[in-house]
Coordinates of C-alpha atoms in Angstrom, one line a residue:
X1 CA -57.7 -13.1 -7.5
X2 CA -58.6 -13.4 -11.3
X3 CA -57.4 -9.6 -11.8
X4 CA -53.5 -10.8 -10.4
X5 CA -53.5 -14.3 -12.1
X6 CA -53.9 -12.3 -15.3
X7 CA -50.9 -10.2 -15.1
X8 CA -48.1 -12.1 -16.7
X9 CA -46.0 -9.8 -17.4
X10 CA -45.2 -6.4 -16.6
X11 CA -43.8 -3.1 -18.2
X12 CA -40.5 -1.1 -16.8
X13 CA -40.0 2.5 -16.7
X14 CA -37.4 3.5 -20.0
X15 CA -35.2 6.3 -19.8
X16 CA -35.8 7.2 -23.3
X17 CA -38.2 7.2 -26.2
X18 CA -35.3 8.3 -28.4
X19 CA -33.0 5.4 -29.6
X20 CA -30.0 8.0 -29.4
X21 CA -30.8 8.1 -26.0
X22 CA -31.3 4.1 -25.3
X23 CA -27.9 3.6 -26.3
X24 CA -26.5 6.4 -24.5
X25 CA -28.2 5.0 -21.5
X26 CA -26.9 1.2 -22.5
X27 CA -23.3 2.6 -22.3
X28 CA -23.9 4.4 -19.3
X29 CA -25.0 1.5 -17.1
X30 CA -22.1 -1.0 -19.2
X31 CA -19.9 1.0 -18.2
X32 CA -20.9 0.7 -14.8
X33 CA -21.6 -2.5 -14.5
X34 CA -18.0 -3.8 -16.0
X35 CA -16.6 -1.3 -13.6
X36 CA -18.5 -3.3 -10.5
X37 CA -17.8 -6.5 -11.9
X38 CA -13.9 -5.8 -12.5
X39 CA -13.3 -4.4 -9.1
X40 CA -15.2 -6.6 -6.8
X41 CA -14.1 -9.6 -9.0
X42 CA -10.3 -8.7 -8.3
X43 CA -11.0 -8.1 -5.0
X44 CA -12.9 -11.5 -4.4
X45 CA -9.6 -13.5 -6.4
X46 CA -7.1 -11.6 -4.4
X47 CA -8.4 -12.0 -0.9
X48 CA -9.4 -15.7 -2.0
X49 CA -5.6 -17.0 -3.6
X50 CA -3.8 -14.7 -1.1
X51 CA -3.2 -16.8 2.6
X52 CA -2.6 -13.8 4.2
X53 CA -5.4 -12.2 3.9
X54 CA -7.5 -15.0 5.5
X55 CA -7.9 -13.3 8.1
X56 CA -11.7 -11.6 9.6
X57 CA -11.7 -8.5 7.9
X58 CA -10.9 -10.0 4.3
X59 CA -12.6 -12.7 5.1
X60 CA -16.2 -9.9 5.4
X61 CA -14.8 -7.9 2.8
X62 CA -14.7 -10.6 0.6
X63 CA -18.2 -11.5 1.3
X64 CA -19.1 -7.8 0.5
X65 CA -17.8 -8.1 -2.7
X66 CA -20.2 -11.4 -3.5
X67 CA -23.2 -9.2 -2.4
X68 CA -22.5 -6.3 -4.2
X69 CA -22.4 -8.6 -7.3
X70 CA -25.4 -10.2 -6.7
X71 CA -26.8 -6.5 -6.2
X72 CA -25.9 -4.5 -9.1
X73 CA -26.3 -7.9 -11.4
X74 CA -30.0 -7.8 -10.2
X75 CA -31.3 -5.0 -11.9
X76 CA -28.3 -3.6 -14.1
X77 CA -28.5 -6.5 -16.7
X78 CA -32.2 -6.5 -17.7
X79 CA -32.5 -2.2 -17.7
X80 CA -29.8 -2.4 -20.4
X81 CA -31.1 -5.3 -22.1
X82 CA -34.2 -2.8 -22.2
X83 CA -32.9 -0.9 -23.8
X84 CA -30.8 -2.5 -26.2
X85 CA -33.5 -4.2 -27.8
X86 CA -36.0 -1.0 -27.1
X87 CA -39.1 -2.9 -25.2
X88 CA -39.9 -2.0 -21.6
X89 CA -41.4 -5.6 -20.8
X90 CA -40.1 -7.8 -17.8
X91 CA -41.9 -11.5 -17.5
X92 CA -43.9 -11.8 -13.9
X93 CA -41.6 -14.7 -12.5
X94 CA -39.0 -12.5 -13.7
X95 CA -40.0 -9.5 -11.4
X96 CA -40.8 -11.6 -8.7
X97 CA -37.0 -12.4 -8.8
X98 CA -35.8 -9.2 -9.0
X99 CA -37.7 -8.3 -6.1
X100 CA -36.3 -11.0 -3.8
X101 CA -33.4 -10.8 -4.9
X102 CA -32.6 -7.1 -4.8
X103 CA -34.2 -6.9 -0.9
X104 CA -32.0 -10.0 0.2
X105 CA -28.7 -8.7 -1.9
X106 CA -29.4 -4.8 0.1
X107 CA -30.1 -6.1 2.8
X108 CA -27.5 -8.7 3.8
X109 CA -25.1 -6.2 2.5
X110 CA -26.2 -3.7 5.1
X111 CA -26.1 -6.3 7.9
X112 CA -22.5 -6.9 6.6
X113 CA -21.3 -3.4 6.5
X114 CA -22.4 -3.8 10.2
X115 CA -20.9 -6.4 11.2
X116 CA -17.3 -4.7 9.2
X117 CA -17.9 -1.5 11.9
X118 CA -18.1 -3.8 14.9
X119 CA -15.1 -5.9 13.3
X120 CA -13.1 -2.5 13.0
X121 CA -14.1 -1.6 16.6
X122 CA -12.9 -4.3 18.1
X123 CA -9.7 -4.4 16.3
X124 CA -8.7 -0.9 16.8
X125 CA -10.8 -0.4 20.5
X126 CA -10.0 -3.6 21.8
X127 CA -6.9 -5.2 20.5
X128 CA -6.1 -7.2 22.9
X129 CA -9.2 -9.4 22.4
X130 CA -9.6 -9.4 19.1
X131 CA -8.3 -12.8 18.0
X132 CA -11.0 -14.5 21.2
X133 CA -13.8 -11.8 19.8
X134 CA -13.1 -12.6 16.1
X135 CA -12.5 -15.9 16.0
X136 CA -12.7 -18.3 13.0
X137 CA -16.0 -19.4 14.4
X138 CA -17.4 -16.2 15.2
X139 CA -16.9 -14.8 11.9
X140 CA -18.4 -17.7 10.1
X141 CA -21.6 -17.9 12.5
X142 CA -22.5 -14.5 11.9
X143 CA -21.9 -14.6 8.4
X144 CA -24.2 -17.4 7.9
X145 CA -26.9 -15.8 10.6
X146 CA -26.7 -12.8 7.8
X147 CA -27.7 -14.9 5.3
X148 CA -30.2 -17.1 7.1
X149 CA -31.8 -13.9 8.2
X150 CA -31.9 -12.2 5.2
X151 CA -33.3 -15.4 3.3
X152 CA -36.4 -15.3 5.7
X153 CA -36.5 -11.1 5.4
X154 CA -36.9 -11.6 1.6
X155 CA -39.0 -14.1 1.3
X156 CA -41.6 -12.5 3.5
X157 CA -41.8 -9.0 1.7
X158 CA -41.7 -11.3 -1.7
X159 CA -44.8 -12.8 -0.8
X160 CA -46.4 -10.0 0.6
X161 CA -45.9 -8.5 -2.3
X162 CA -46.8 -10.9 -4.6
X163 CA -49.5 -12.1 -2.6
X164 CA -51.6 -9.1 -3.3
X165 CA -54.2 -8.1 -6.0
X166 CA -53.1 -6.1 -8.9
X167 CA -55.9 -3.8 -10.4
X168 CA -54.0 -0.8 -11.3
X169 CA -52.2 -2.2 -14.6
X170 CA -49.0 -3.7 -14.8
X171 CA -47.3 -0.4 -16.0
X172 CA -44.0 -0.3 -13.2
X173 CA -42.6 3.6 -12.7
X174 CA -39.3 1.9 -12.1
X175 CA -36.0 0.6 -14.2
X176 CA -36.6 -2.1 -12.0
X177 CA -39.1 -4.1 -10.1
X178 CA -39.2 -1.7 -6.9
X179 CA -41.7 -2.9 -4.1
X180 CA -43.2 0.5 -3.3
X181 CA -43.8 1.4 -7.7
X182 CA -45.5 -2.7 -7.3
X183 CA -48.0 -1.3 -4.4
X184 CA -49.2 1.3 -6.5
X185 CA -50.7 -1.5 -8.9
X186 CA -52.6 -3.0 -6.0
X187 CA -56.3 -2.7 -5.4
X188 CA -57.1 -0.7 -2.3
X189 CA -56.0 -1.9 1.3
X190 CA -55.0 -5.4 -0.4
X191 CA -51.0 -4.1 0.4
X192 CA -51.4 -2.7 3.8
X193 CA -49.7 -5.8 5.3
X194 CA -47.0 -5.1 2.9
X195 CA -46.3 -1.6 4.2
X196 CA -45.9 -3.1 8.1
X197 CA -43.4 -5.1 6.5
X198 CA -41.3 -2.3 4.9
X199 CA -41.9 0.0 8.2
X200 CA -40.1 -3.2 10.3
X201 CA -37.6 -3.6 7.5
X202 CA -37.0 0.6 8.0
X203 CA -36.7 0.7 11.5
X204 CA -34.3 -2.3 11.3
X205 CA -31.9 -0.6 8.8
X206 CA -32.0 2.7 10.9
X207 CA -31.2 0.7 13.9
X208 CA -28.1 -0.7 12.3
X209 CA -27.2 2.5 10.7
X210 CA -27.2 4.6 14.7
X211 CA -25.1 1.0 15.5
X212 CA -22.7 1.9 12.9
X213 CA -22.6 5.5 13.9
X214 CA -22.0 4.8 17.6
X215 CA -19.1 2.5 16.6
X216 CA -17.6 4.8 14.2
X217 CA -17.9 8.0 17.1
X218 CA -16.1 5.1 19.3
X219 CA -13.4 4.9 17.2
X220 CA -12.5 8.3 16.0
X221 CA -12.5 8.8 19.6
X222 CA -9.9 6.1 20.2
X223 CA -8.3 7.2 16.8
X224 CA -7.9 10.9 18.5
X225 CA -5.8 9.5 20.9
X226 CA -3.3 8.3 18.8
X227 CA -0.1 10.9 19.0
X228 CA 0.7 10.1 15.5
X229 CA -0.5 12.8 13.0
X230 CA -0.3 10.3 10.1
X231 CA -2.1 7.7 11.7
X232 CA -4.6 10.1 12.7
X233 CA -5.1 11.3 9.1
X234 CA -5.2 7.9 7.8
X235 CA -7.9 6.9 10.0
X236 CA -10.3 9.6 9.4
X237 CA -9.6 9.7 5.9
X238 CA -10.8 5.5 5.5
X239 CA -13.7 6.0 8.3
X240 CA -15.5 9.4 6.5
X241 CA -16.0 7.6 3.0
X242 CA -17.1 4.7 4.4
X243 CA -19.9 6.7 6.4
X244 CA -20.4 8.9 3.2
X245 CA -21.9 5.3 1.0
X246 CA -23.4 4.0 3.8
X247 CA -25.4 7.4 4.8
X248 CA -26.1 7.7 1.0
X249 CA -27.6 4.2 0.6
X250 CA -29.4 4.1 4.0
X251 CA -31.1 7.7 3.3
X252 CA -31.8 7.0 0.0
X253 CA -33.1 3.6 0.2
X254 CA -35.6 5.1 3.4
X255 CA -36.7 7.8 1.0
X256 CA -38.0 5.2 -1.4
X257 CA -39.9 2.7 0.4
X258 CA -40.9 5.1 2.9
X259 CA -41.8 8.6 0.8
X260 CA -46.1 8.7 -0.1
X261 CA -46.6 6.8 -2.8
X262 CA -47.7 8.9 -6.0
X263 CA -49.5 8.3 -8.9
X264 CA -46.8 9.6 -11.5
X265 CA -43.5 8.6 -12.2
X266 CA -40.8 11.4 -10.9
X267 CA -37.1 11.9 -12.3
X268 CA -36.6 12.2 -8.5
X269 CA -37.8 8.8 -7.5
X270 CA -35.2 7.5 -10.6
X271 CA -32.1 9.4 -9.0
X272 CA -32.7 7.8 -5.7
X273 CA -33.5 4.2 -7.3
X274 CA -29.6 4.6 -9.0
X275 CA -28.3 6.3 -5.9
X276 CA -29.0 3.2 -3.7
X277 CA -29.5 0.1 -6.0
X278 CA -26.4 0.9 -8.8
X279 CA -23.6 3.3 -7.2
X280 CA -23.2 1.0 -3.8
X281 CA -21.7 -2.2 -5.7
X282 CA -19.5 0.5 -8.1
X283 CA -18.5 2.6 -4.9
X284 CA -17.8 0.1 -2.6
X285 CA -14.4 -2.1 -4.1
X286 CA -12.5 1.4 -4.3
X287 CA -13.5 2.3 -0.4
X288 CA -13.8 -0.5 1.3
X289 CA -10.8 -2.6 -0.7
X290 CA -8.8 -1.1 -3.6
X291 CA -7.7 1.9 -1.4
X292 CA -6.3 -1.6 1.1
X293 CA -2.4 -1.4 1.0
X294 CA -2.7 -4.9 1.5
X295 CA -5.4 -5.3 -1.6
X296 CA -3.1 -3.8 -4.1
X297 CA 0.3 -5.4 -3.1
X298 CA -1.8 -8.8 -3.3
X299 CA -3.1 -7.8 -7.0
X300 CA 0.3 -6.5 -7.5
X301 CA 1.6 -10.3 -7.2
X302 CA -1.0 -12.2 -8.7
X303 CA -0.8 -9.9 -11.8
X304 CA 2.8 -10.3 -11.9
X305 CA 2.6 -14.2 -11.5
X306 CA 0.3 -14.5 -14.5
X307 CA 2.8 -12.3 -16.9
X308 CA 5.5 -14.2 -15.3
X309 CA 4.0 -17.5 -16.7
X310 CA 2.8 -16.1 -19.9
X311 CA 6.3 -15.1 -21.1

């Protein structure tokens, strides 16, 4: 127990020795970052001012966009911060946040994207039940069991985590504080719990992941049916990005807390760590919303208004 209660603070993984470079990769992840926050702010202001878009699909879209802010603000900020002010050092209540965090931000977005398939199936499988399926009700129990859920999910692998002894340093191969770089620091067998945790967490994520799959195959089969070759090619071309990001972030995230853990830092393992922690949050507004006919003509008037009032 001495060993962890003298950690109090631990070092991240830097891109870059060379300050050329930590500025390069400052600019990078701004750039990024305002892109996430600018898209999945407008989308969160449209759906919010806009009464006809209170309806269940904006209504889950718009809680996406919350997440995915949540998500890329989590580990984004501090990395650039980083290297702004070239140290690697992140404080140990700090990391213990950004561990929590991240895991119930991922996570609840998951469950979410889930919840948007079976939303979609029922709307376009079986219309004629979709206002008793997708009730007001409906849509806010589950959106609150996501977050319930996820609350209890995080805190658990938090202090599993955290719970264990670190004897391997406090030197993190990650931008960020990433659960499986954490268990390399422990002393031997003290994290074992920890991996039965991630292994559940895994097997839940691929579970929703096949449920997504099954619905989407449901759909494009009902889609197929549909005489209209424009609707037909409108369909597909909405449904195959949306599996593109999620396949991405669920194969990605599996390969990371579920790869052997090894004992040096890989360029690999820091690919991966962008692919599912940084391009979700930046991908998702122009997929899920911006490409939304009823998205843009929404922005459309509320940009408008504000000119309108400024002249």
């Amino acid at each position: 127990m001495s060993n962890q209660t003298t950690v109090t603070e631990f070092l991240l993984l830097g891109f870059s020795d060379v300050r050329e470079l930590q500025i390069l990769h400052f600019m990078v992840f701004l750039v990024l970052y305002l892109a996430a926050l600018t898209g999945n702010l407008l989308i969160i202001i449209a759906i919010a001012l806009d009464h006809h878009l209170h309806i269940p699909m904006y209504f889950f879209l718009m809680s996406l966009s919350i997440l995915d802010l949540g998500s890329i603000s989590v580990t984004i900020p501090k990395s650039m911060a980083n290297s702004l002010m070239n140290t690697r050092s992140i404080s140990y209540s700090g990391c213990v946040a950004q561990v929590f965090f991240l895991i119930f931000f991922a996570e609840a977005d998951f469950v979410l994207l889930t919840i948007m398939a079976y939303d979609r199936y029922v709307a376009i499988c079986k219309p004629l039940h979709y206002e008793t399926i997708m009730n007001r009700r409906a849509c806010v129990q589950m959106a609150a069991s996501v977050w319930i859920s996820v609350i209890l999910f995080a805190s658990l692998h938090t202090g599993n985590t955290f719970s264990i002894t670190f004897c391997g340093g406090n030197m993190v191969d990650q931008f960020f504080c990433e659960i499986p770089q954490l268990l390399k620091l422990a002393c031997s067998n003290s994290y074992l719990s920890e991996v039965g945790v991630i292994g559940f967490g895994v097997c839940l994520t691929v579970s929703c992941f096949v449920f997504i799959i099954v619905t989407y195959v449901q759909i494009l089969t009902m889609v197929l049916r549909i005489p209209s070759e424009q609707g037909r090619h409108k369909t597909f071309s909405t449904c195959l990005p949306h599996l593109i990001v999620i396949s991405m972030f669920v194969s990605t995230g599996v390969f990371a807390y579920m790869k052997p853990i090894s004992s040096s830092p890989s360029a690999l393992d820091l690919v991966v760590a962008v692919l599912y922690s940084v391009l979700p949050p930046v991908m998702n507004p122009i997929i899920y919303s911006i490409r939304n006919k009823e998205i843009k003509a929404s922005l459309r008037k509320l940009t408008g208004w504000r000119l309108f009032n400024k002249n």
